[in-house]
Structure formats: C-alpha cells, structure tokens
CSV table of C-alpha atoms and ligand atoms in Angstrom, one decimal:
chain,number,residue,atom,x,y,z
I,17,MET,CA,1.1,-27.6,-13.7
I,18,SER,CA,-0.8,-25.7,-11.3
I,19,ALA,CA,-2.5,-22.4,-11.7
I,20,PRO,CA,-0.4,-20.4,-9.6
I,21,GLN,CA,2.6,-22.0,-11.6
I,22,LYS,CA,1.2,-21.3,-14.4
I,23,ALA,CA,1.1,-17.4,-13.5
I,24,LYS,CA,4.9,-17.5,-12.8
I,25,ALA,CA,5.4,-19.3,-16.0
I,26,LEU,CA,3.3,-16.6,-17.9
I,27,ALA,CA,5.0,-14.3,-16.0
I,28,LYS,CA,8.6,-15.0,-16.6
I,29,ARG,CA,7.6,-15.1,-20.6
I,30,ILE,CA,6.6,-12.0,-20.7
I,31,LEU,CA,8.5,-10.3,-18.0
I,32,GLY,CA,11.8,-12.4,-18.3
I,33,ARG,CA,11.4,-12.7,-14.6
I,34,HIS,CA,8.9,-13.5,-11.8
I,35,PRO,CA,6.4,-11.5,-10.6
I,36,MET,CA,8.6,-9.1,-8.2
I,37,VAL,CA,7.8,-10.0,-4.3
I,38,THR,CA,10.1,-8.0,-2.7
I,39,VAL,CA,9.5,-3.8,-2.6
I,40,PRO,CA,12.2,-1.9,-2.0
I,41,PRO,CA,11.3,2.0,0.2
I,42,ALA,CA,8.8,3.4,-2.1
I,43,VAL,CA,6.9,7.0,-1.9
I,44,ALA,CA,3.2,8.0,-2.8
I,45,ASN,CA,4.3,7.5,-6.5
I,46,THR,CA,4.1,4.0,-6.4
I,47,TYR,CA,1.2,1.3,-6.7
I,48,VAL,CA,1.6,-1.9,-4.7
I,49,GLU,CA,-0.1,-4.8,-4.5
I,50,ALA,CA,2.0,-7.8,-1.9
I,51,GLY,CA,2.3,-10.7,-3.7
I,52,ASN,CA,1.1,-10.1,-7.0
I,53,GLN,CA,3.7,-7.1,-8.5
I,54,TRP,CA,3.6,-7.3,-12.1
I,55,TYR,CA,4.8,-3.4,-12.8
I,56,ARG,CA,7.8,-1.9,-11.1
I,57,PRO,CA,6.3,0.1,-8.9
I,58,THR,CA,6.7,3.7,-10.0
I,59,LEU,CA,2.9,5.2,-11.0
I,60,GLY,CA,4.3,8.9,-12.5
I,61,GLY,CA,7.7,9.0,-14.5
I,62,ALA,CA,8.9,11.9,-15.8
I,63,LEU,CA,6.5,12.5,-18.6
I,64,THR,CA,3.8,12.6,-16.1
I,65,LEU,CA,5.8,14.7,-13.5
I,66,ALA,CA,7.7,17.4,-15.9
I,67,PRO,CA,4.3,19.8,-16.1
I,68,ARG,CA,3.9,20.3,-12.7
I,69,LEU,CA,7.9,20.7,-12.1
I,70,GLY,CA,7.6,24.3,-14.1
I,71,GLY,CA,5.3,26.6,-16.1
I,72,GLY,CA,3.7,30.0,-14.9
I,73,ARG,CA,1.6,28.2,-12.1
I,74,VAL,CA,4.4,26.4,-10.3
I,75,VAL,CA,6.5,30.1,-11.5
I,76,ARG,CA,4.0,31.5,-9.3
I,77,GLU,CA,4.0,28.9,-6.2
I,78,ALA,CA,7.8,29.4,-6.1
I,79,LEU,CA,7.3,33.6,-6.3
I,80,ALA,CA,5.2,33.4,-2.9
I,81,ILE,CA,7.9,31.4,-1.3
I,82,LEU,CA,10.5,33.8,-2.3
I,83,ASP,CA,8.6,36.5,-1.2
I,84,ARG,CA,9.0,35.1,2.0
I,85,LEU,CA,12.2,34.6,2.5
I,86,GLY,CA,15.1,36.8,3.4
I,87,GLU,CA,16.9,39.0,0.3
I,88,ASP,CA,19.8,38.5,-1.0
I,89,VAL,CA,20.9,40.0,-4.4
I,90,TYR,CA,20.7,36.7,-6.4
I,91,LEU,CA,16.9,35.7,-4.9
I,92,THR,CA,16.2,39.4,-5.8
I,93,PHE,CA,17.4,39.1,-9.5
I,94,VAL,CA,15.3,35.3,-9.7
I,95,ARG,CA,12.2,37.1,-7.9
I,96,ASN,CA,12.5,39.9,-10.9
I,97,PHE,CA,12.8,37.5,-13.4
I,98,TYR,CA,10.2,35.5,-12.7
I,99,LEU,CA,8.2,38.6,-12.4
I,100,ALA,CA,9.3,39.8,-15.7
I,101,GLY,CA,7.9,36.1,-17.3
I,102,LEU,CA,4.8,36.3,-15.6
I,103,ALA,CA,3.9,39.6,-17.4
I,104,LYS,CA,5.0,38.7,-20.4
I,105,TYR,CA,3.6,35.2,-21.0
I,106,GLY,CA,1.8,34.2,-17.9
I,107,ASP,CA,0.5,30.8,-17.5
I,108,GLY,CA,1.9,29.9,-20.4
I,109,TRP,CA,5.1,30.9,-19.4
I,110,GLN,CA,7.8,27.3,-20.4
I,111,TYR,CA,10.1,28.0,-17.3
I,112,ALA,CA,11.4,25.5,-14.9
I,113,ASP,CA,14.7,25.8,-12.6
I,114,ILE,CA,15.1,23.8,-9.0
I,115,ASN,CA,13.0,26.1,-7.5
I,116,THR,CA,9.7,25.3,-9.5
I,117,ALA,CA,11.1,21.6,-9.4
I,118,LEU,CA,10.8,21.2,-5.8
I,119,VAL,CA,8.0,23.2,-5.2
I,120,GLY,CA,6.2,20.8,-7.5
I,121,LEU,CA,7.9,17.4,-6.4
I,122,ALA,CA,7.0,18.4,-2.8
I,123,GLU,CA,3.4,19.0,-3.5
I,124,VAL,CA,2.9,15.7,-5.4
I,125,LEU,CA,4.8,13.5,-3.5
I,126,GLN,CA,4.5,14.9,0.2
I,127,PRO,CA,8.1,13.6,1.1
I,128,ALA,CA,8.5,11.9,4.1
I,129,ALA,CA,12.9,12.5,4.4
I,130,TYR,CA,14.2,15.0,2.0
I,131,LEU,CA,18.7,15.1,1.5
I,132,GLU,CA,20.1,18.7,-0.1
I,133,ILE,CA,23.7,18.7,-0.5
I,134,GLY,CA,24.2,22.5,-1.2
I,135,VAL,CA,21.8,24.5,0.7
I,136,ARG,CA,23.5,27.8,1.1
I,137,ARG,CA,20.4,30.1,2.5
I,138,GLY,CA,17.8,27.6,2.4
I,139,ARG,CA,15.9,28.8,-0.5
I,140,SER,CA,15.5,25.3,-2.1
I,141,LEU,CA,15.1,23.8,0.9
I,142,ALA,CA,11.9,26.2,1.6
I,143,MET,CA,10.7,24.9,-1.6
I,144,VAL,CA,10.6,21.8,0.5
I,145,ALA,CA,9.9,22.6,3.9
I,146,SER,CA,7.0,24.6,3.2
I,147,LYS,CA,4.8,21.9,1.0
I,148,ALA,CA,6.2,19.6,3.6
I,149,PRO,CA,6.1,20.7,6.8
I,150,ALA,CA,6.9,17.6,8.9
I,151,CYS,CA,9.3,16.1,6.1
I,152,HIS,CA,12.9,15.0,7.8
I,153,ILE,CA,15.4,16.7,6.4
I,154,VAL,CA,18.9,16.2,5.8
I,155,ALA,CA,20.8,19.0,4.8
I,156,CYS,CA,24.3,19.0,3.9
I,157,ASP,CA,26.7,21.6,2.5
I,158,LEU,CA,30.5,23.1,3.5
I,159,PHE,CA,28.9,26.3,4.1
I,160,ILE,CA,32.0,28.2,2.1
I,161,GLU,CA,32.2,32.3,3.4
I,162,ASN,CA,31.3,34.1,0.6
I,163,TYR,CA,30.3,31.4,-1.9
I,164,ALA,CA,29.4,33.2,-5.2
I,165,ASN,CA,30.7,36.2,-4.1
I,166,MET,CA,27.3,36.0,-1.4
I,167,GLU,CA,27.6,35.8,2.5
I,168,ASN,CA,26.6,32.3,3.8
I,169,PRO,CA,25.5,32.5,6.8
I,170,GLY,CA,25.1,28.9,8.1
I,171,PRO,CA,22.8,26.2,9.7
I,172,ASP,CA,21.2,28.8,12.3
I,173,PHE,CA,19.9,31.3,9.2
I,174,VAL,CA,18.6,28.1,7.3
I,175,ARG,CA,17.0,27.0,10.5
I,176,SER,CA,15.4,30.6,10.9
I,177,GLU,CA,14.1,30.5,7.4
I,178,VAL,CA,12.0,27.4,7.5
I,179,GLN,CA,10.5,28.5,10.5
I,180,ARG,CA,8.7,31.0,8.5
I,181,PHE,CA,6.7,28.6,6.8
I,182,GLY,CA,5.9,26.9,10.3
I,183,PHE,CA,8.2,24.1,9.6
I,184,SER,CA,7.4,21.5,12.8
I,185,GLY,CA,9.8,18.2,11.2
I,186,THR,CA,13.2,17.8,11.7
I,187,LEU,CA,16.2,19.9,10.2
I,188,GLU,CA,19.7,17.6,10.5
I,189,PHE,CA,23.1,19.6,9.4
I,190,ILE,CA,26.0,17.7,8.0
I,191,VAL,CA,28.4,20.3,8.0
I,192,GLY,CA,31.6,19.3,5.8
I,193,ASP,CA,32.4,18.1,2.4
I,194,SER,CA,29.8,15.9,1.2
I,195,THR,CA,32.4,13.5,-1.2
I,196,ARG,CA,33.6,13.0,2.7
I,197,VAL,CA,30.7,13.8,5.2
I,198,LEU,CA,27.6,11.9,3.7
I,199,SER,CA,29.3,8.2,3.5
I,200,PRO,CA,29.9,8.1,6.7
I,201,PHE,CA,26.6,9.0,7.7
I,202,PHE,CA,24.9,6.7,5.2
I,203,ASP,CA,27.5,3.7,7.2
I,204,GLU,CA,25.3,4.6,10.5
I,205,ARG,CA,21.8,4.8,8.7
I,206,PRO,CA,21.5,1.8,7.1
I,207,GLY,CA,17.6,2.0,7.0
I,208,LEU,CA,17.5,5.9,5.4
I,209,PHE,CA,16.3,6.4,2.4
I,210,PHE,CA,14.5,10.0,0.5
I,211,ASP,CA,11.5,10.6,-1.2
I,212,ILE,CA,13.7,13.6,-2.9
I,213,ILE,CA,17.3,14.2,-3.2
I,214,THR,CA,18.6,17.7,-4.0
I,215,VAL,CA,22.6,18.0,-5.6
I,216,ASP,CA,24.0,21.6,-5.7
I,217,GLY,CA,26.6,21.7,-3.9
I,218,ASP,CA,30.2,21.3,-5.0
I,219,HIS,CA,30.0,22.8,-9.3
I,220,THR,CA,32.8,20.7,-10.4
I,221,ALA,CA,32.2,18.1,-12.8
I,222,ALA,CA,34.0,15.3,-10.3
I,223,GLY,CA,32.4,16.7,-7.1
I,224,ALA,CA,29.2,16.8,-8.5
I,225,HIS,CA,29.7,13.3,-10.4
I,226,ALA,CA,30.9,11.9,-7.0
I,227,ASP,CA,27.6,13.4,-5.2
I,228,LEU,CA,25.3,11.9,-7.7
I,229,ILE,CA,26.9,8.3,-7.4
I,230,ASN,CA,26.9,8.4,-3.9
I,231,VAL,CA,22.9,9.1,-3.1
I,232,MET,CA,21.5,7.5,-5.9
I,233,PRO,CA,21.1,4.2,-3.9
I,234,ARG,CA,19.7,6.3,-1.0
I,235,LEU,CA,16.6,7.7,-3.7
I,236,LYS,CA,13.3,5.6,-2.6
I,237,ILE,CA,11.4,3.6,-5.6
I,238,GLY,CA,9.2,6.7,-7.2
I,239,GLY,CA,11.1,9.2,-5.8
I,240,ALA,CA,13.2,11.8,-7.7
I,241,LEU,CA,16.8,13.6,-7.8
I,242,VAL,CA,17.2,16.8,-8.5
I,243,PHE,CA,20.5,18.3,-9.9
I,244,ASP,CA,20.8,22.0,-10.4
I,245,ASP,CA,22.8,24.3,-13.1
I,246,VAL,CA,22.7,21.6,-15.9
I,247,SER,CA,23.0,24.4,-18.5
I,248,ASN,CA,24.6,27.3,-16.2
I,249,PRO,CA,27.4,29.1,-18.5
I,250,SER,CA,29.6,29.4,-15.5
I,251,HIS,CA,29.9,25.4,-15.3
I,252,PRO,CA,29.2,24.0,-18.8
I,253,GLU,CA,30.4,20.7,-17.8
I,254,LEU,CA,27.4,20.2,-15.4
I,255,GLY,CA,25.1,19.3,-18.2
I,256,GLN,CA,27.4,16.6,-19.5
I,257,VAL,CA,27.6,15.2,-15.9
I,258,TRP,CA,23.9,14.9,-15.9
I,259,ARG,CA,23.7,13.3,-19.1
I,260,ASP,CA,26.7,11.1,-18.5
I,261,THR,CA,26.1,9.7,-14.9
I,262,VAL,CA,22.3,9.9,-14.3
I,263,VAL,CA,19.7,10.5,-17.7
I,264,ALA,CA,22.4,7.3,-19.6
I,265,ARG,CA,20.5,4.9,-16.5
I,266,SER,CA,18.0,3.0,-17.7
I,267,GLU,CA,16.4,2.4,-14.0
I,268,LEU,CA,15.9,6.5,-14.3
I,269,SER,CA,13.0,8.3,-16.5
I,270,THR,CA,14.5,12.0,-16.5
I,271,PHE,CA,12.9,15.4,-17.4
I,272,THR,CA,16.1,18.4,-18.5
I,273,PHE,CA,14.9,21.8,-19.0
I,274,ASP,CA,17.8,23.6,-20.2
I,275,GLU,CA,16.6,27.0,-22.3
I,276,ILE,CA,16.4,29.7,-20.3
I,277,GLY,CA,18.2,30.3,-17.3
I,278,PHE,CA,21.0,27.9,-15.3
I,279,GLY,CA,18.5,24.9,-15.7
I,280,VAL,CA,17.5,21.6,-13.8
I,281,GLY,CA,17.3,18.1,-14.7
I,282,VAL,CA,14.9,15.9,-12.6
I,283,ALA,CA,15.1,12.3,-12.4
I,284,ILE,CA,12.4,9.5,-10.9
I,285,ARG,CA,13.9,6.2,-10.0
I,286,HIS,CA,11.6,3.0,-11.1
I,287,ALA,CA,14.2,0.3,-10.0
X,324,SAM,C1,24.6,27.0,-5.4
X,324,SAM,S1,24.7,27.2,-3.9
X,324,SAM,C2,23.3,26.2,-3.4
X,324,SAM,C3,22.2,27.0,-3.0
X,324,SAM,C4,20.5,26.4,-3.0
X,324,SAM,N1,20.4,24.6,-3.4
X,324,SAM,C5,19.4,27.6,-3.2
X,324,SAM,O1,19.1,26.9,-4.2
X,324,SAM,O2,19.7,28.0,-2.8
X,324,SAM,C6,26.1,26.0,-3.6
X,324,SAM,C7,26.5,25.5,-2.0
X,324,SAM,O3,27.0,24.5,-1.9
X,324,SAM,C8,28.1,24.3,-1.1
X,324,SAM,N2,29.4,23.3,-1.5
X,324,SAM,C9,30.0,23.7,-1.9
X,324,SAM,N3,31.1,22.4,-2.6
X,324,SAM,C10,30.5,21.7,-1.3
X,324,SAM,C11,30.9,20.5,-1.1
X,324,SAM,N4,32.2,20.2,-1.8
X,324,SAM,N5,30.2,20.3,0.1
X,324,SAM,C12,29.3,20.0,0.6
X,324,SAM,N6,28.7,21.5,0.2
X,324,SAM,C13,29.2,22.2,-0.3
X,324,SAM,C14,28.4,25.8,-0.6
X,324,SAM,O4,28.9,26.3,0.4
X,324,SAM,C15,26.9,26.9,-1.1
X,324,SAM,O5,26.2,27.0,0.2
C-alpha cells in the first residue's frame, strides 16, 4: 500500500471516513488545510465563545451601542437594567442577552454576511453593524404596526440608526412574513451563506420553528445562530423550540443563557 493509501486507510479507521476534501463556506472561526482536512473545520465551539457572549465587559460594550440609538421605553429599561447590574456586580456580572451575544459574536467572527429575522427598530442589528461596518446585512421583518405596544417605524428608521455607527456595508430589507418571503429569496440567491443569523421574528412556536429550520442550511461552517427569548415568560414555548430544533442537533454546539432576563440561545455550526 502506498503512503497516501495508508494515510487514508488510517483516517478511515480513526474517523470512520476519509479526510474531508470538500470544504463548505466557512468563517474566520475555522482552520482549513486544503487536501489534508482531518478535523471538522470549526476552531471555536460554544465553550470557547460563551465567555465572549455576556458578562460585565460585554454588557458595557452593548450599553455603549444602546447609548447611541434612538430611545424607546424598552431600550430605556434595558439600559437601566444593565447599569444596575454593572453597579452591583461589575465585571463579575453573569448576564447575557441578544445584544451581548451579538456584540461578542460580531467582534470574534467579523461577519461578512449577517441575516436577521425580526429587526423592529434595529437595536440587535446595530450590535452587528457597529462591530462589522462593511458587512452585507439581510434584514427580514413584517414591521407589524404597534408591535408589543411600541411603534415599529420600518426600514428607513433602521437605516438611519445604523448610520450612527458609520455603517458602510449593504443593508437589504426583505419586508414580509419570513415563512413566506425567505424561501423565494434563498432560491434566488443559492450562493448566499451567513456568518451570523438571528431569529427573533415570529414568536409563535410554529413560526419560530419554521424560521430556524429554514435558515440553518444558510449558516456557514463555524458561524453562529442566535435565538432570542428562550426564557421570556410571555413566550414560554420558545425555550422548548430552541431545545428541540437546535440544541438536539449533533452538528451544532450550543450555549443557552436562561437564568435572568429574557434569555438567549447561541449555536455554532460544525458541519
Ligand atoms: C422582538 S421584535 C425584534 C427585536 C429586534 N431583534 C431587537 O432586538 O431589537 C420582533 C419583530 O419581528 C417582526 N415579526 C413578527 N412576526 C414576523 C414574521 N412572521 N415575519 C417577519 N417578521 C415578523 C415584528 O414586526 C417585530 O418587528
């Protein structure tokens, strides 16, 4: 047996298959050695990323971004909540939410492409846009009027919010029901994959499940999926949706923060 044949046979014994030779789209969070790829390419899984997704230092980063956004009653509450937690526990505060998760992920992954379902006034979107100002962002929302009893001003307002951070990338809006508008959009863009995807739109169990299933194939290897409200008492079914639809999958590693606030889930794709 020749040396390459021996190497392949050994790989098959160890891995149960030959070394991978085709490598799917990947992010900065990967290691790829063409023709000699023994491990799955992801460098940092959920354990590596978890400390970057919350805690006092990251809360301060998110706070600095909130401080530059237009006010609404929810944003004011979140800002005051952050200030109270930081005053009490400082850097030792163990807290995470959609904002801290997205700031941390955008810092580490430096996304070239970001998909967000559920944009509202652009708060979570600003977390990514401020850390990755050249990013291509696809933003999907129905812009339901008076959502959660707060105004939902639409794309022009969101555009003006991200301009506050000198955003120079592209911001593409897909306005409509995500379960209807995203599939045709994906069909038109077969080569489009994302470094980070957030699902925070339809908060029914069926709608959130459909969104997660729909977007997961568009996540790059090494990329991150973010799911909001895993412990929001107004949406008690979403934690179960997260566990059944995402945490249970073997090609992902996951971090779930659900002890304070509305909670957040983050999954890193490995295959
Ligand atoms: C919780 S808010 C998003 C908050 C935003 N991610 C943030 O952190 O600032 C949910 C948004 O999802 C939108 N939405 C609800 N159902 C939707 C659907 N089926 N398709 C698209 N957007 C939807 C609402 O219009 C609303 O703006």
